[in-house]
């Protein structure tokens, strides 16, 4: 199932999250770097991701776009990795995958573009509430446990952990001891280190 796995990315994108997931899986894959601009809008690439963005993957005849969807797909496509919990124990797993895609992404975008909801009414209308609320929820979860789903690392940690790391790098997320310790645990993983080294080298090579 793995020899026809193709990864479309740019080293300065959310593709870094998917690279980490691919390294956790350990299956062989081919990387296709897609430059920002016209290359992402070609008919060939738009057939893979109509949004004209990276990351995306193809696995045989299956194309998957959107970071959270790719991570969930890979966890299911390679069940021997046990990066997704058993089907009957996926409540927290699904919650955190969608929390990352909806609440964390939404809160970062609002903060970055300068239109954070400030009144209780506006925060109630926004799916993420506020960036402070998102940080508080993450802090509560990671003060109580080492990983997000049960007591073991899962694909949800790849997605949420990478998002926390991005938020810290961009100055969007405050420094909290629980999140610092969590990021340190994740950064110690060999797959994370391999993925980071590859993307850092690729960024230097392509000048991005």
PDB file of C-alpha atoms in Angstrom:
ATOM      1  CA  UNK A   1       0.000   0.000   0.000  1.00  0.00           C
ATOM      2  CA  UNK A   2       2.906   2.361   0.508  1.00  0.00           C
ATOM      3  CA  UNK A   3       5.004   2.453  -2.670  1.00  0.00           C
ATOM      4  CA  UNK A   4       2.531   4.741  -4.447  1.00  0.00           C
ATOM      5  CA  UNK A   5       2.349   7.337  -1.680  1.00  0.00           C
ATOM      6  CA  UNK A   6       3.161  10.836  -2.973  1.00  0.00           C
ATOM      7  CA  UNK A   7       3.478  13.881  -0.724  1.00  0.00           C
ATOM      8  CA  UNK A   8       2.905  17.363  -2.191  1.00  0.00           C
ATOM      9  CA  UNK A   9       4.378  20.075  -0.020  1.00  0.00           C
ATOM     10  CA  UNK A  10       6.396  23.195   0.455  1.00  0.00           C
ATOM     11  CA  UNK A  11       8.893  23.333   3.326  1.00  0.00           C
ATOM     12  CA  UNK A  12       7.379  26.597   4.565  1.00  0.00           C
ATOM     13  CA  UNK A  13       3.822  25.375   4.945  1.00  0.00           C
ATOM     14  CA  UNK A  14       1.548  23.117   6.945  1.00  0.00           C
ATOM     15  CA  UNK A  15       3.199  20.376   4.923  1.00  0.00           C
ATOM     16  CA  UNK A  16       5.643  20.144   7.811  1.00  0.00           C
ATOM     17  CA  UNK A  17       2.856  18.620   9.880  1.00  0.00           C
ATOM     18  CA  UNK A  18       2.145  15.960   7.282  1.00  0.00           C
ATOM     19  CA  UNK A  19       5.867  15.255   6.844  1.00  0.00           C
ATOM     20  CA  UNK A  20       6.062  14.506  10.557  1.00  0.00           C
ATOM     21  CA  UNK A  21       3.058  12.173  10.270  1.00  0.00           C
ATOM     22  CA  UNK A  22       4.650  10.383   7.316  1.00  0.00           C
ATOM     23  CA  UNK A  23       7.829   9.880   9.295  1.00  0.00           C
ATOM     24  CA  UNK A  24       5.833   8.487  12.218  1.00  0.00           C
ATOM     25  CA  UNK A  25       4.243   5.980   9.841  1.00  0.00           C
ATOM     26  CA  UNK A  26       7.585   4.926   8.407  1.00  0.00           C
ATOM     27  CA  UNK A  27       6.223   3.913   5.003  1.00  0.00           C
ATOM     28  CA  UNK A  28       8.146   4.939   1.872  1.00  0.00           C
ATOM     29  CA  UNK A  29       6.826   8.001   0.086  1.00  0.00           C
ATOM     30  CA  UNK A  30       7.888  10.380  -2.650  1.00  0.00           C
ATOM     31  CA  UNK A  31       8.049  14.132  -2.072  1.00  0.00           C
ATOM     32  CA  UNK A  32       6.911  16.609  -4.707  1.00  0.00           C
ATOM     33  CA  UNK A  33       7.756  20.211  -3.829  1.00  0.00           C
ATOM     34  CA  UNK A  34       5.145  22.657  -5.096  1.00  0.00           C
ATOM     35  CA  UNK A  35       6.270  26.273  -5.317  1.00  0.00           C
ATOM     36  CA  UNK A  36       3.977  29.062  -4.212  1.00  0.00           C
ATOM     37  CA  UNK A  37       2.304  30.870  -7.082  1.00  0.00           C
ATOM     38  CA  UNK A  38       1.357  29.477 -10.495  1.00  0.00           C
ATOM     39  CA  UNK A  39       2.616  25.950  -9.725  1.00  0.00           C
ATOM     40  CA  UNK A  40      -0.151  25.516  -7.150  1.00  0.00           C
ATOM     41  CA  UNK A  41      -2.809  26.590  -9.662  1.00  0.00           C
ATOM     42  CA  UNK A  42      -2.021  24.261 -12.545  1.00  0.00           C
ATOM     43  CA  UNK A  43      -4.851  21.981 -13.725  1.00  0.00           C
ATOM     44  CA  UNK A  44      -2.806  18.935 -12.703  1.00  0.00           C
ATOM     45  CA  UNK A  45      -2.373  20.113  -9.136  1.00  0.00           C
ATOM     46  CA  UNK A  46      -5.897  21.512  -8.823  1.00  0.00           C
ATOM     47  CA  UNK A  47      -7.152  18.027  -9.661  1.00  0.00           C
ATOM     48  CA  UNK A  48      -5.434  16.885  -6.456  1.00  0.00           C
ATOM     49  CA  UNK A  49      -6.391  19.873  -4.298  1.00  0.00           C
ATOM     50  CA  UNK A  50      -8.924  22.276  -5.818  1.00  0.00           C
ATOM     51  CA  UNK A  51      -7.956  24.869  -3.192  1.00  0.00           C
ATOM     52  CA  UNK A  52      -4.566  25.154  -4.863  1.00  0.00           C
ATOM     53  CA  UNK A  53      -2.697  24.791  -1.582  1.00  0.00           C
ATOM     54  CA  UNK A  54      -0.326  22.396   0.089  1.00  0.00           C
ATOM     55  CA  UNK A  55      -0.135  19.897   1.674  1.00  0.00           C
ATOM     56  CA  UNK A  56      -1.838  17.083  -0.182  1.00  0.00           C
ATOM     57  CA  UNK A  57      -1.144  13.426  -0.782  1.00  0.00           C
ATOM     58  CA  UNK A  58      -2.049  10.815  -3.324  1.00  0.00           C
ATOM     59  CA  UNK A  59      -2.174   7.174  -2.341  1.00  0.00           C
ATOM     60  CA  UNK A  60      -2.779   5.136  -5.422  1.00  0.00           C
ATOM     61  CA  UNK A  61      -5.961   6.562  -6.942  1.00  0.00           C
ATOM     62  CA  UNK A  62      -6.946   8.382  -3.734  1.00  0.00           C
ATOM     63  CA  UNK A  63      -6.179  12.077  -3.331  1.00  0.00           C
ATOM     64  CA  UNK A  64      -6.440  13.672   0.103  1.00  0.00           C
ATOM     65  CA  UNK A  65      -6.140  17.361   0.951  1.00  0.00           C
ATOM     66  CA  UNK A  66      -6.553  19.354   4.180  1.00  0.00           C
ATOM     67  CA  UNK A  67      -4.009  18.652   6.896  1.00  0.00           C
ATOM     68  CA  UNK A  68      -6.352  17.073   9.414  1.00  0.00           C
ATOM     69  CA  UNK A  69      -7.912  14.832   6.789  1.00  0.00           C
ATOM     70  CA  UNK A  70      -4.491  13.679   5.594  1.00  0.00           C
ATOM     71  CA  UNK A  71      -3.417  12.816   9.127  1.00  0.00           C
ATOM     72  CA  UNK A  72      -6.626  10.900   9.838  1.00  0.00           C
ATOM     73  CA  UNK A  73      -6.386   9.098   6.504  1.00  0.00           C
ATOM     74  CA  UNK A  74      -2.794   8.020   7.038  1.00  0.00           C
ATOM     75  CA  UNK A  75      -3.522   6.736  10.531  1.00  0.00           C
ATOM     76  CA  UNK A  76      -6.301   4.565   9.118  1.00  0.00           C
ATOM     77  CA  UNK A  77      -4.405   3.517   5.990  1.00  0.00           C
ATOM     78  CA  UNK A  78      -1.492   2.254   8.084  1.00  0.00           C
ATOM     79  CA  UNK A  79      -3.194   0.690  11.123  1.00  0.00           C
ATOM     80  CA  UNK A  80      -0.105  -1.238  12.226  1.00  0.00           C
ATOM     81  CA  UNK A  81       1.363   2.052  13.448  1.00  0.00           C
ATOM     82  CA  UNK A  82      -1.440   2.301  16.041  1.00  0.00           C
ATOM     83  CA  UNK A  83      -1.486   6.083  15.616  1.00  0.00           C
ATOM     84  CA  UNK A  84      -5.288   6.010  15.844  1.00  0.00           C
ATOM     85  CA  UNK A  85      -6.962   4.403  18.856  1.00  0.00           C
ATOM     86  CA  UNK A  86      -9.449   1.536  18.425  1.00  0.00           C
ATOM     87  CA  UNK A  87     -12.700   2.642  16.829  1.00  0.00           C
ATOM     88  CA  UNK A  88     -14.633   2.422  20.074  1.00  0.00           C
ATOM     89  CA  UNK A  89     -12.167   4.697  21.856  1.00  0.00           C
ATOM     90  CA  UNK A  90     -11.950   7.565  19.387  1.00  0.00           C
ATOM     91  CA  UNK A  91     -14.033  10.205  21.130  1.00  0.00           C
ATOM     92  CA  UNK A  92     -11.105  12.314  22.312  1.00  0.00           C
ATOM     93  CA  UNK A  93      -9.137  11.478  19.176  1.00  0.00           C
ATOM     94  CA  UNK A  94     -11.748  12.929  16.821  1.00  0.00           C
ATOM     95  CA  UNK A  95     -12.398  15.822  19.156  1.00  0.00           C
ATOM     96  CA  UNK A  96      -8.761  16.940  19.117  1.00  0.00           C
ATOM     97  CA  UNK A  97      -8.329  16.514  15.357  1.00  0.00           C
ATOM     98  CA  UNK A  98     -11.335  18.772  14.743  1.00  0.00           C
ATOM     99  CA  UNK A  99     -10.344  21.127  17.556  1.00  0.00           C
ATOM    100  CA  UNK A 100      -7.038  21.682  15.782  1.00  0.00           C
ATOM    101  CA  UNK A 101      -8.647  22.243  12.379  1.00  0.00           C
ATOM    102  CA  UNK A 102     -11.415  24.463  13.688  1.00  0.00           C
ATOM    103  CA  UNK A 103     -10.601  26.112  16.985  1.00  0.00           C
ATOM    104  CA  UNK A 104      -6.813  26.448  16.829  1.00  0.00           C
ATOM    105  CA  UNK A 105      -6.720  27.416  13.154  1.00  0.00           C
ATOM    106  CA  UNK A 106      -9.609  29.841  13.580  1.00  0.00           C
ATOM    107  CA  UNK A 107      -8.135  31.478  16.666  1.00  0.00           C
ATOM    108  CA  UNK A 108      -4.744  31.923  15.018  1.00  0.00           C
ATOM    109  CA  UNK A 109      -6.278  33.412  11.880  1.00  0.00           C
ATOM    110  CA  UNK A 110      -8.368  35.886  13.849  1.00  0.00           C
ATOM    111  CA  UNK A 111      -5.381  36.935  15.947  1.00  0.00           C
ATOM    112  CA  UNK A 112      -3.074  37.213  12.946  1.00  0.00           C
ATOM    113  CA  UNK A 113      -5.523  39.307  10.931  1.00  0.00           C
ATOM    114  CA  UNK A 114      -6.432  41.488  13.879  1.00  0.00           C
ATOM    115  CA  UNK A 115     -10.148  40.788  14.154  1.00  0.00           C
ATOM    116  CA  UNK A 116     -10.405  38.740  17.320  1.00  0.00           C
ATOM    117  CA  UNK A 117     -13.889  38.627  18.813  1.00  0.00           C
ATOM    118  CA  UNK A 118     -13.875  40.540  22.090  1.00  0.00           C
ATOM    119  CA  UNK A 119     -17.457  40.647  23.348  1.00  0.00           C
ATOM    120  CA  UNK A 120     -19.164  37.585  24.864  1.00  0.00           C
ATOM    121  CA  UNK A 121     -21.703  37.730  22.045  1.00  0.00           C
ATOM    122  CA  UNK A 122     -19.069  37.657  19.298  1.00  0.00           C
ATOM    123  CA  UNK A 123     -17.078  34.963  21.070  1.00  0.00           C
ATOM    124  CA  UNK A 124     -20.230  32.894  21.265  1.00  0.00           C
ATOM    125  CA  UNK A 125     -20.715  33.225  17.511  1.00  0.00           C
ATOM    126  CA  UNK A 126     -17.107  32.264  16.711  1.00  0.00           C
ATOM    127  CA  UNK A 127     -16.524  28.530  16.786  1.00  0.00           C
ATOM    128  CA  UNK A 128     -13.219  28.981  18.576  1.00  0.00           C
ATOM    129  CA  UNK A 129     -14.523  31.493  21.106  1.00  0.00           C
ATOM    130  CA  UNK A 130     -11.235  33.292  21.678  1.00  0.00           C
ATOM    131  CA  UNK A 131      -7.537  32.536  21.502  1.00  0.00           C
ATOM    132  CA  UNK A 132      -7.368  32.787  25.289  1.00  0.00           C
ATOM    133  CA  UNK A 133     -10.090  30.138  25.592  1.00  0.00           C
ATOM    134  CA  UNK A 134      -8.280  27.850  23.138  1.00  0.00           C
ATOM    135  CA  UNK A 135      -5.050  28.208  25.136  1.00  0.00           C
ATOM    136  CA  UNK A 136      -6.918  27.519  28.381  1.00  0.00           C
ATOM    137  CA  UNK A 137      -8.488  24.330  27.005  1.00  0.00           C
ATOM    138  CA  UNK A 138      -5.089  23.096  25.804  1.00  0.00           C
ATOM    139  CA  UNK A 139      -3.508  23.975  29.136  1.00  0.00           C
ATOM    140  CA  UNK A 140      -6.164  22.082  31.088  1.00  0.00           C
ATOM    141  CA  UNK A 141      -5.808  18.989  28.901  1.00  0.00           C
ATOM    142  CA  UNK A 142      -2.017  18.880  28.945  1.00  0.00           C
ATOM    143  CA  UNK A 143      -1.702  19.628  32.637  1.00  0.00           C
ATOM    144  CA  UNK A 144      -3.733  16.495  33.324  1.00  0.00           C
ATOM    145  CA  UNK A 145      -1.969  14.123  30.928  1.00  0.00           C
ATOM    146  CA  UNK A 146       1.145  13.607  28.838  1.00  0.00           C
ATOM    147  CA  UNK A 147      -0.703  13.105  25.555  1.00  0.00           C
ATOM    148  CA  UNK A 148      -4.129  14.084  24.303  1.00  0.00           C
ATOM    149  CA  UNK A 149      -5.691  10.651  23.889  1.00  0.00           C
ATOM    150  CA  UNK A 150      -5.325   8.350  26.848  1.00  0.00           C
ATOM    151  CA  UNK A 151      -1.768   7.772  27.969  1.00  0.00           C
ATOM    152  CA  UNK A 152      -0.098   7.268  24.603  1.00  0.00           C
ATOM    153  CA  UNK A 153       1.009   9.275  21.605  1.00  0.00           C
ATOM    154  CA  UNK A 154      -1.420   9.381  18.672  1.00  0.00           C
ATOM    155  CA  UNK A 155      -1.934  11.136  15.361  1.00  0.00           C
ATOM    156  CA  UNK A 156      -3.896  13.791  17.257  1.00  0.00           C
ATOM    157  CA  UNK A 157      -0.657  14.788  18.986  1.00  0.00           C
ATOM    158  CA  UNK A 158       1.004  15.279  15.602  1.00  0.00           C
ATOM    159  CA  UNK A 159      -1.655  17.743  14.487  1.00  0.00           C
ATOM    160  CA  UNK A 160      -2.271  19.586  17.743  1.00  0.00           C
ATOM    161  CA  UNK A 161       1.381  19.532  18.791  1.00  0.00           C
ATOM    162  CA  UNK A 162       2.521  21.015  15.496  1.00  0.00           C
ATOM    163  CA  UNK A 163      -0.142  23.703  15.739  1.00  0.00           C
ATOM    164  CA  UNK A 164       0.972  24.614  19.253  1.00  0.00           C
ATOM    165  CA  UNK A 165       4.553  24.810  18.012  1.00  0.00           C
ATOM    166  CA  UNK A 166       3.559  27.086  15.130  1.00  0.00           C
ATOM    167  CA  UNK A 167       1.621  29.336  17.471  1.00  0.00           C
ATOM    168  CA  UNK A 168       4.593  29.681  19.766  1.00  0.00           C
ATOM    169  CA  UNK A 169       6.964  30.438  16.883  1.00  0.00           C
ATOM    170  CA  UNK A 170       4.662  33.128  15.539  1.00  0.00           C
ATOM    171  CA  UNK A 171       4.065  34.681  18.937  1.00  0.00           C
ATOM    172  CA  UNK A 172       0.358  33.882  18.823  1.00  0.00           C
ATOM    173  CA  UNK A 173       0.262  31.519  21.780  1.00  0.00           C
ATOM    174  CA  UNK A 174       1.432  32.412  25.245  1.00  0.00           C
ATOM    175  CA  UNK A 175       4.142  30.412  27.004  1.00  0.00           C
ATOM    176  CA  UNK A 176       2.525  27.977  29.446  1.00  0.00           C
ATOM    177  CA  UNK A 177       4.510  25.326  31.371  1.00  0.00           C
ATOM    178  CA  UNK A 178       2.138  22.545  30.331  1.00  0.00           C
ATOM    179  CA  UNK A 179       2.546  23.367  26.637  1.00  0.00           C
ATOM    180  CA  UNK A 180       6.318  23.780  26.941  1.00  0.00           C
ATOM    181  CA  UNK A 181       6.663  20.337  28.521  1.00  0.00           C
ATOM    182  CA  UNK A 182       4.366  18.838  25.880  1.00  0.00           C
ATOM    183  CA  UNK A 183       6.397  20.309  23.029  1.00  0.00           C
ATOM    184  CA  UNK A 184       9.590  18.996  24.611  1.00  0.00           C
ATOM    185  CA  UNK A 185       8.147  15.476  24.708  1.00  0.00           C
ATOM    186  CA  UNK A 186       7.125  15.688  21.073  1.00  0.00           C
ATOM    187  CA  UNK A 187      10.442  17.178  19.928  1.00  0.00           C
ATOM    188  CA  UNK A 188      12.259  14.185  21.428  1.00  0.00           C
ATOM    189  CA  UNK A 189      10.523  11.799  19.025  1.00  0.00           C
ATOM    190  CA  UNK A 190      12.875  10.489  16.305  1.00  0.00           C
ATOM    191  CA  UNK A 191      10.191  10.909  13.625  1.00  0.00           C
ATOM    192  CA  UNK A 192       9.758  14.577  14.536  1.00  0.00           C
ATOM    193  CA  UNK A 193      13.508  15.126  14.362  1.00  0.00           C
ATOM    194  CA  UNK A 194      13.788  13.400  10.980  1.00  0.00           C
ATOM    195  CA  UNK A 195      10.905  15.413   9.546  1.00  0.00           C
ATOM    196  CA  UNK A 196      12.273  18.712  10.830  1.00  0.00           C
ATOM    197  CA  UNK A 197      15.746  17.986   9.457  1.00  0.00           C
ATOM    198  CA  UNK A 198      14.342  17.128   6.032  1.00  0.00           C
ATOM    199  CA  UNK A 199      12.164  20.214   5.799  1.00  0.00           C
ATOM    200  CA  UNK A 200      14.878  22.523   7.143  1.00  0.00           C
ATOM    201  CA  UNK A 201      17.279  21.162   4.513  1.00  0.00           C
ATOM    202  CA  UNK A 202      14.639  21.494   1.803  1.00  0.00           C
ATOM    203  CA  UNK A 203      13.910  25.081   2.815  1.00  0.00           C
ATOM    204  CA  UNK A 204      17.619  25.931   2.591  1.00  0.00           C
ATOM    205  CA  UNK A 205      17.922  24.187  -0.752  1.00  0.00           C
ATOM    206  CA  UNK A 206      14.934  25.953  -2.296  1.00  0.00           C
ATOM    207  CA  UNK A 207      15.602  29.305  -0.656  1.00  0.00           C
ATOM    208  CA  UNK A 208      12.169  29.467   0.964  1.00  0.00           C
TER     209      UNK A 208
END
